[in-house]
Amino acid sequence: MLTINRLQEKLRAGQQVFGLIATIPAALTVEMIGHAGYDFVIIDMEHVMINPETVEHMIRAAEAAQITPLVRVPEVDAKEILRVLDSGAQGIVVPHVESRRQMEELVQAAQYSPVGKRSLNSGRPAAFGKGSLVDYVRQANERIMLVPMIESRLGVERIADILSVPGLGMVLEGAADLSQSYGVPWQTDAAIVQEGLCRVWEASREARIPYCAIPRKPGEYTAWVEQGVHAFVLGDERGIAFRALQARRSNLC
């Protein structure tokens, strides 16, 4: 059911928050992420084959572990966003955002009237109608986070316009695809990529929208903290598990 969005509350209080992208379609790993001390999880529907029931179980696991479940959808699809939110997601992450129109469409899909056009439902986020549905609608509009990912040259160029849409809860960088957009694939530390990230951060600061960084190399986390950034995604659990497996095997030899 819809509860207080802990990620949202911590960001508003200026507290540091840490999240992971969940790429393994299993509720167990989400529960592990929560008990490992993370604040939020981004369940990935963009790069992962995953069925709706599994998404709902992963959201339920996040609730049990008391971390905020966000879901990354492949695109702004009103019907898919509706099902994800009706499953209990507390936020929607949209990849490859390049225009204000995409964000306006997201607001319309994810928010109830009078802000948007999300279809009314009294399912599990509303505790199946146990309380006032009028209050639920208001709370849902207040607590659902809308998060654009900026992953292209065009997105960087239009960042101020994108972030001018009311109701955005955080902006997430996407340096990997951004590097490809700039013609330097996987070179996330290239000067042109770092300049793009800085432009997004500066625009987010101007718009007073929390910026979420993804530290990839030693020193990047500290550098962002010194710039006043409080939100971080520390990769995905699949990559972390793979490196841990490699290290475990190597340490025996």
PDB file of N, CA and C in Angstrom, residues 2 71 73 75-86 89-94 102-120 125 136-147 166-169:
ATOM      1  N   LEU A   2       0.287   2.362  -0.405  1.00  0.00           N
ATOM      2  CA  LEU A   2       1.020   3.609  -0.471  1.00  0.00           C
ATOM      3  C   LEU A   2       1.340   4.109   0.932  1.00  0.00           C
ATOM      4  N   VAL A  71      10.461   2.379 -10.360  1.00  0.00           N
ATOM      5  CA  VAL A  71      10.495   1.471 -11.509  1.00  0.00           C
ATOM      6  C   VAL A  71      10.922   2.251 -12.743  1.00  0.00           C
ATOM      7  N   VAL A  73      10.732   2.423 -16.491  1.00  0.00           N
ATOM      8  CA  VAL A  73       9.971   1.913 -17.629  1.00  0.00           C
ATOM      9  C   VAL A  73      10.755   2.179 -18.915  1.00  0.00           C
ATOM     10  N   GLU A  75       9.722   3.571 -21.696  1.00  0.00           N
ATOM     11  CA  GLU A  75       9.329   4.838 -22.303  1.00  0.00           C
ATOM     12  C   GLU A  75       8.071   5.341 -21.600  1.00  0.00           C
ATOM     13  N   VAL A  76       7.628   6.536 -22.001  1.00  0.00           N
ATOM     14  CA  VAL A  76       6.402   7.076 -21.429  1.00  0.00           C
ATOM     15  C   VAL A  76       5.214   6.412 -22.109  1.00  0.00           C
ATOM     16  N   ASP A  77       4.744   5.352 -21.488  1.00  0.00           N
ATOM     17  CA  ASP A  77       3.589   4.594 -21.968  1.00  0.00           C
ATOM     18  C   ASP A  77       2.552   4.645 -20.855  1.00  0.00           C
ATOM     19  N   ALA A  78       1.459   5.370 -21.081  1.00  0.00           N
ATOM     20  CA  ALA A  78       0.476   5.617 -20.029  1.00  0.00           C
ATOM     21  C   ALA A  78      -0.088   4.334 -19.431  1.00  0.00           C
ATOM     22  N   LYS A  79      -0.352   3.332 -20.262  1.00  0.00           N
ATOM     23  CA  LYS A  79      -0.932   2.093 -19.757  1.00  0.00           C
ATOM     24  C   LYS A  79       0.062   1.320 -18.889  1.00  0.00           C
ATOM     25  N   GLU A  80       1.323   1.280 -19.327  1.00  0.00           N
ATOM     26  CA  GLU A  80       2.321   0.563 -18.541  1.00  0.00           C
ATOM     27  C   GLU A  80       2.608   1.291 -17.230  1.00  0.00           C
ATOM     28  N   ILE A  81       2.689   2.599 -17.289  1.00  0.00           N
ATOM     29  CA  ILE A  81       2.914   3.391 -16.073  1.00  0.00           C
ATOM     30  C   ILE A  81       1.766   3.193 -15.100  1.00  0.00           C
ATOM     31  N   LEU A  82       0.547   3.146 -15.610  1.00  0.00           N
ATOM     32  CA  LEU A  82      -0.623   2.922 -14.756  1.00  0.00           C
ATOM     33  C   LEU A  82      -0.512   1.597 -14.018  1.00  0.00           C
ATOM     34  N   ARG A  83      -0.157   0.541 -14.728  1.00  0.00           N
ATOM     35  CA  ARG A  83      -0.062  -0.781 -14.085  1.00  0.00           C
ATOM     36  C   ARG A  83       1.055  -0.821 -13.050  1.00  0.00           C
ATOM     37  N   VAL A  84       2.167  -0.166 -13.353  1.00  0.00           N
ATOM     38  CA  VAL A  84       3.290  -0.146 -12.413  1.00  0.00           C
ATOM     39  C   VAL A  84       2.902   0.591 -11.137  1.00  0.00           C
ATOM     40  N   LEU A  85       2.256   1.733 -11.291  1.00  0.00           N
ATOM     41  CA  LEU A  85       1.837   2.500 -10.112  1.00  0.00           C
ATOM     42  C   LEU A  85       0.743   1.767  -9.335  1.00  0.00           C
ATOM     43  N   ASP A  86      -0.168   1.121 -10.050  1.00  0.00           N
ATOM     44  CA  ASP A  86      -1.209   0.364  -9.362  1.00  0.00           C
ATOM     45  C   ASP A  86      -0.651  -0.867  -8.658  1.00  0.00           C
ATOM     46  N   ALA A  89       4.386   0.967  -7.012  1.00  0.00           N
ATOM     47  CA  ALA A  89       5.622   1.739  -7.192  1.00  0.00           C
ATOM     48  C   ALA A  89       5.442   3.153  -6.639  1.00  0.00           C
ATOM     49  N   GLN A  90       6.494   3.672  -6.023  1.00  0.00           N
ATOM     50  CA  GLN A  90       6.439   5.025  -5.465  1.00  0.00           C
ATOM     51  C   GLN A  90       7.153   6.038  -6.361  1.00  0.00           C
ATOM     52  N   GLY A  91       7.512   5.605  -7.543  1.00  0.00           N
ATOM     53  CA  GLY A  91       8.135   6.531  -8.476  1.00  0.00           C
ATOM     54  C   GLY A  91       8.365   5.879  -9.819  1.00  0.00           C
ATOM     55  N   ILE A  92       8.429   6.716 -10.844  1.00  0.00           N
ATOM     56  CA  ILE A  92       8.678   6.260 -12.206  1.00  0.00           C
ATOM     57  C   ILE A  92       9.947   6.911 -12.725  1.00  0.00           C
ATOM     58  N   VAL A  93      10.874   6.098 -13.219  1.00  0.00           N
ATOM     59  CA  VAL A  93      12.100   6.589 -13.848  1.00  0.00           C
ATOM     60  C   VAL A  93      11.949   6.405 -15.356  1.00  0.00           C
ATOM     61  N   VAL A  94      12.157   7.483 -16.100  1.00  0.00           N
ATOM     62  CA  VAL A  94      12.024   7.432 -17.561  1.00  0.00           C
ATOM     63  C   VAL A  94      13.385   7.646 -18.204  1.00  0.00           C
ATOM     64  N   GLN A 102       7.873  15.056 -23.122  1.00  0.00           N
ATOM     65  CA  GLN A 102       7.923  13.742 -22.474  1.00  0.00           C
ATOM     66  C   GLN A 102       7.566  13.843 -21.002  1.00  0.00           C
ATOM     67  N   MET A 103       8.067  14.870 -20.342  1.00  0.00           N
ATOM     68  CA  MET A 103       7.790  15.037 -18.921  1.00  0.00           C
ATOM     69  C   MET A 103       6.338  15.433 -18.675  1.00  0.00           C
ATOM     70  N   GLU A 104       5.797  16.238 -19.554  1.00  0.00           N
ATOM     71  CA  GLU A 104       4.389  16.599 -19.421  1.00  0.00           C
ATOM     72  C   GLU A 104       3.507  15.365 -19.598  1.00  0.00           C
ATOM     73  N   GLU A 105       3.865  14.503 -20.530  1.00  0.00           N
ATOM     74  CA  GLU A 105       3.119  13.259 -20.730  1.00  0.00           C
ATOM     75  C   GLU A 105       3.253  12.341 -19.522  1.00  0.00           C
ATOM     76  N   LEU A 106       4.432  12.333 -18.901  1.00  0.00           N
ATOM     77  CA  LEU A 106       4.636  11.524 -17.703  1.00  0.00           C
ATOM     78  C   LEU A 106       3.748  12.009 -16.563  1.00  0.00           C
ATOM     79  N   VAL A 107       3.694  13.314 -16.370  1.00  0.00           N
ATOM     80  CA  VAL A 107       2.844  13.882 -15.319  1.00  0.00           C
ATOM     81  C   VAL A 107       1.387  13.491 -15.560  1.00  0.00           C
ATOM     82  N   GLN A 108       0.938  13.586 -16.802  1.00  0.00           N
ATOM     83  CA  GLN A 108      -0.440  13.235 -17.118  1.00  0.00           C
ATOM     84  C   GLN A 108      -0.719  11.766 -16.826  1.00  0.00           C
ATOM     85  N   ALA A 109       0.259  10.899 -17.100  1.00  0.00           N
ATOM     86  CA  ALA A 109       0.069   9.461 -16.910  1.00  0.00           C
ATOM     87  C   ALA A 109       0.161   9.036 -15.449  1.00  0.00           C
ATOM     88  N   ALA A 110       0.988   9.732 -14.676  1.00  0.00           N
ATOM     89  CA  ALA A 110       1.301   9.275 -13.320  1.00  0.00           C
ATOM     90  C   ALA A 110       0.527   9.986 -12.214  1.00  0.00           C
ATOM     91  N   GLN A 111      -0.102  11.104 -12.515  1.00  0.00           N
ATOM     92  CA  GLN A 111      -0.799  11.878 -11.501  1.00  0.00           C
ATOM     93  C   GLN A 111      -2.313  11.825 -11.706  1.00  0.00           C
ATOM     94  N   TYR A 112      -3.027  11.805 -10.583  1.00  0.00           N
ATOM     95  CA  TYR A 112      -4.487  11.856 -10.643  1.00  0.00           C
ATOM     96  C   TYR A 112      -4.949  13.288 -10.886  1.00  0.00           C
ATOM     97  N   SER A 113      -6.209  13.426 -11.274  1.00  0.00           N
ATOM     98  CA  SER A 113      -6.833  14.734 -11.415  1.00  0.00           C
ATOM     99  C   SER A 113      -6.776  15.473 -10.069  1.00  0.00           C
ATOM    100  N   PRO A 114      -6.574  16.777 -10.060  1.00  0.00           N
ATOM    101  CA  PRO A 114      -6.623  17.712 -11.179  1.00  0.00           C
ATOM    102  C   PRO A 114      -5.280  17.923 -11.877  1.00  0.00           C
ATOM    103  N   VAL A 115      -4.220  17.219 -11.430  1.00  0.00           N
ATOM    104  CA  VAL A 115      -2.898  17.414 -12.032  1.00  0.00           C
ATOM    105  C   VAL A 115      -2.763  16.647 -13.336  1.00  0.00           C
ATOM    106  N   GLY A 116      -3.174  15.372 -13.298  1.00  0.00           N
ATOM    107  CA  GLY A 116      -3.023  14.522 -14.469  1.00  0.00           C
ATOM    108  C   GLY A 116      -4.289  13.758 -14.783  1.00  0.00           C
ATOM    109  N   LYS A 117      -4.121  12.647 -15.520  1.00  0.00           N
ATOM    110  CA  LYS A 117      -5.269  11.873 -15.978  1.00  0.00           C
ATOM    111  C   LYS A 117      -5.160  10.389 -15.616  1.00  0.00           C
ATOM    112  N   ARG A 118      -4.369  10.073 -14.600  1.00  0.00           N
ATOM    113  CA  ARG A 118      -4.231   8.677 -14.194  1.00  0.00           C
ATOM    114  C   ARG A 118      -5.589   8.099 -13.831  1.00  0.00           C
ATOM    115  N   SER A 119      -5.865   6.922 -14.326  1.00  0.00           N
ATOM    116  CA  SER A 119      -7.145   6.269 -14.084  1.00  0.00           C
ATOM    117  C   SER A 119      -7.294   5.883 -12.614  1.00  0.00           C
ATOM    118  N   LEU A 120      -8.470   6.128 -12.067  1.00  0.00           N
ATOM    119  CA  LEU A 120      -8.737   5.828 -10.661  1.00  0.00           C
ATOM    120  C   LEU A 120      -8.813   4.326 -10.419  1.00  0.00           C
ATOM    121  N   PRO A 125      -2.264  -0.131  -3.707  1.00  0.00           N
ATOM    122  CA  PRO A 125      -1.726   1.120  -3.158  1.00  0.00           C
ATOM    123  C   PRO A 125      -2.738   1.860  -2.278  1.00  0.00           C
ATOM    124  N   TYR A 136      -6.531   9.255  -0.475  1.00  0.00           N
ATOM    125  CA  TYR A 136      -5.515   8.474  -1.190  1.00  0.00           C
ATOM    126  C   TYR A 136      -5.063   9.184  -2.461  1.00  0.00           C
ATOM    127  N   VAL A 137      -5.991   9.716  -3.231  1.00  0.00           N
ATOM    128  CA  VAL A 137      -5.657  10.419  -4.469  1.00  0.00           C
ATOM    129  C   VAL A 137      -4.727  11.586  -4.179  1.00  0.00           C
ATOM    130  N   ARG A 138      -5.033  12.349  -3.158  1.00  0.00           N
ATOM    131  CA  ARG A 138      -4.197  13.494  -2.793  1.00  0.00           C
ATOM    132  C   ARG A 138      -2.810  13.038  -2.369  1.00  0.00           C
ATOM    133  N   GLN A 139      -2.752  12.006  -1.542  1.00  0.00           N
ATOM    134  CA  GLN A 139      -1.465  11.495  -1.064  1.00  0.00           C
ATOM    135  C   GLN A 139      -0.634  10.919  -2.205  1.00  0.00           C
ATOM    136  N   ALA A 140      -1.276  10.225  -3.121  1.00  0.00           N
ATOM    137  CA  ALA A 140      -0.552   9.642  -4.265  1.00  0.00           C
ATOM    138  C   ALA A 140       0.082  10.744  -5.099  1.00  0.00           C
ATOM    139  N   ASN A 141      -0.636  11.811  -5.350  1.00  0.00           N
ATOM    140  CA  ASN A 141      -0.082  12.918  -6.122  1.00  0.00           C
ATOM    141  C   ASN A 141       1.090  13.579  -5.417  1.00  0.00           C
ATOM    142  N   GLU A 142       1.088  13.543  -4.102  1.00  0.00           N
ATOM    143  CA  GLU A 142       2.170  14.158  -3.322  1.00  0.00           C
ATOM    144  C   GLU A 142       3.389  13.244  -3.221  1.00  0.00           C
ATOM    145  N   ARG A 143       3.168  11.933  -3.201  1.00  0.00           N
ATOM    146  CA  ARG A 143       4.244  11.006  -2.850  1.00  0.00           C
ATOM    147  C   ARG A 143       4.892  10.280  -4.028  1.00  0.00           C
ATOM    148  N   ILE A 144       4.252  10.261  -5.175  1.00  0.00           N
ATOM    149  CA  ILE A 144       4.832   9.576  -6.338  1.00  0.00           C
ATOM    150  C   ILE A 144       5.932  10.450  -6.932  1.00  0.00           C
ATOM    151  N   MET A 145       7.134   9.890  -7.071  1.00  0.00           N
ATOM    152  CA  MET A 145       8.268  10.627  -7.628  1.00  0.00           C
ATOM    153  C   MET A 145       8.401  10.372  -9.124  1.00  0.00           C
ATOM    154  N   LEU A 146       8.630  11.439  -9.867  1.00  0.00           N
ATOM    155  CA  LEU A 146       8.826  11.354 -11.311  1.00  0.00           C
ATOM    156  C   LEU A 146      10.268  11.733 -11.609  1.00  0.00           C
ATOM    157  N   VAL A 147      10.994  10.810 -12.255  1.00  0.00           N
ATOM    158  CA  VAL A 147      12.445  10.955 -12.388  1.00  0.00           C
ATOM    159  C   VAL A 147      12.880  10.809 -13.849  1.00  0.00           C
ATOM    160  N   PRO A 166       6.545  21.150 -13.657  1.00  0.00           N
ATOM    161  CA  PRO A 166       6.265  20.992 -12.225  1.00  0.00           C
ATOM    162  C   PRO A 166       6.064  19.522 -11.848  1.00  0.00           C
ATOM    163  N   GLY A 167       6.516  19.156 -10.664  1.00  0.00           N
ATOM    164  CA  GLY A 167       6.229  17.834 -10.128  1.00  0.00           C
ATOM    165  C   GLY A 167       7.341  16.813 -10.228  1.00  0.00           C
ATOM    166  N   LEU A 168       8.522  17.197 -10.748  1.00  0.00           N
ATOM    167  CA  LEU A 168       9.612  16.240 -10.844  1.00  0.00           C
ATOM    168  C   LEU A 168      10.277  16.066  -9.481  1.00  0.00           C
ATOM    169  N   GLY A 169      10.605  14.803  -9.148  1.00  0.00           N
ATOM    170  CA  GLY A 169      11.132  14.533  -7.813  1.00  0.00           C
ATOM    171  C   GLY A 169      12.635  14.397  -7.745  1.00  0.00           C
TER     172      GLY A 169
END
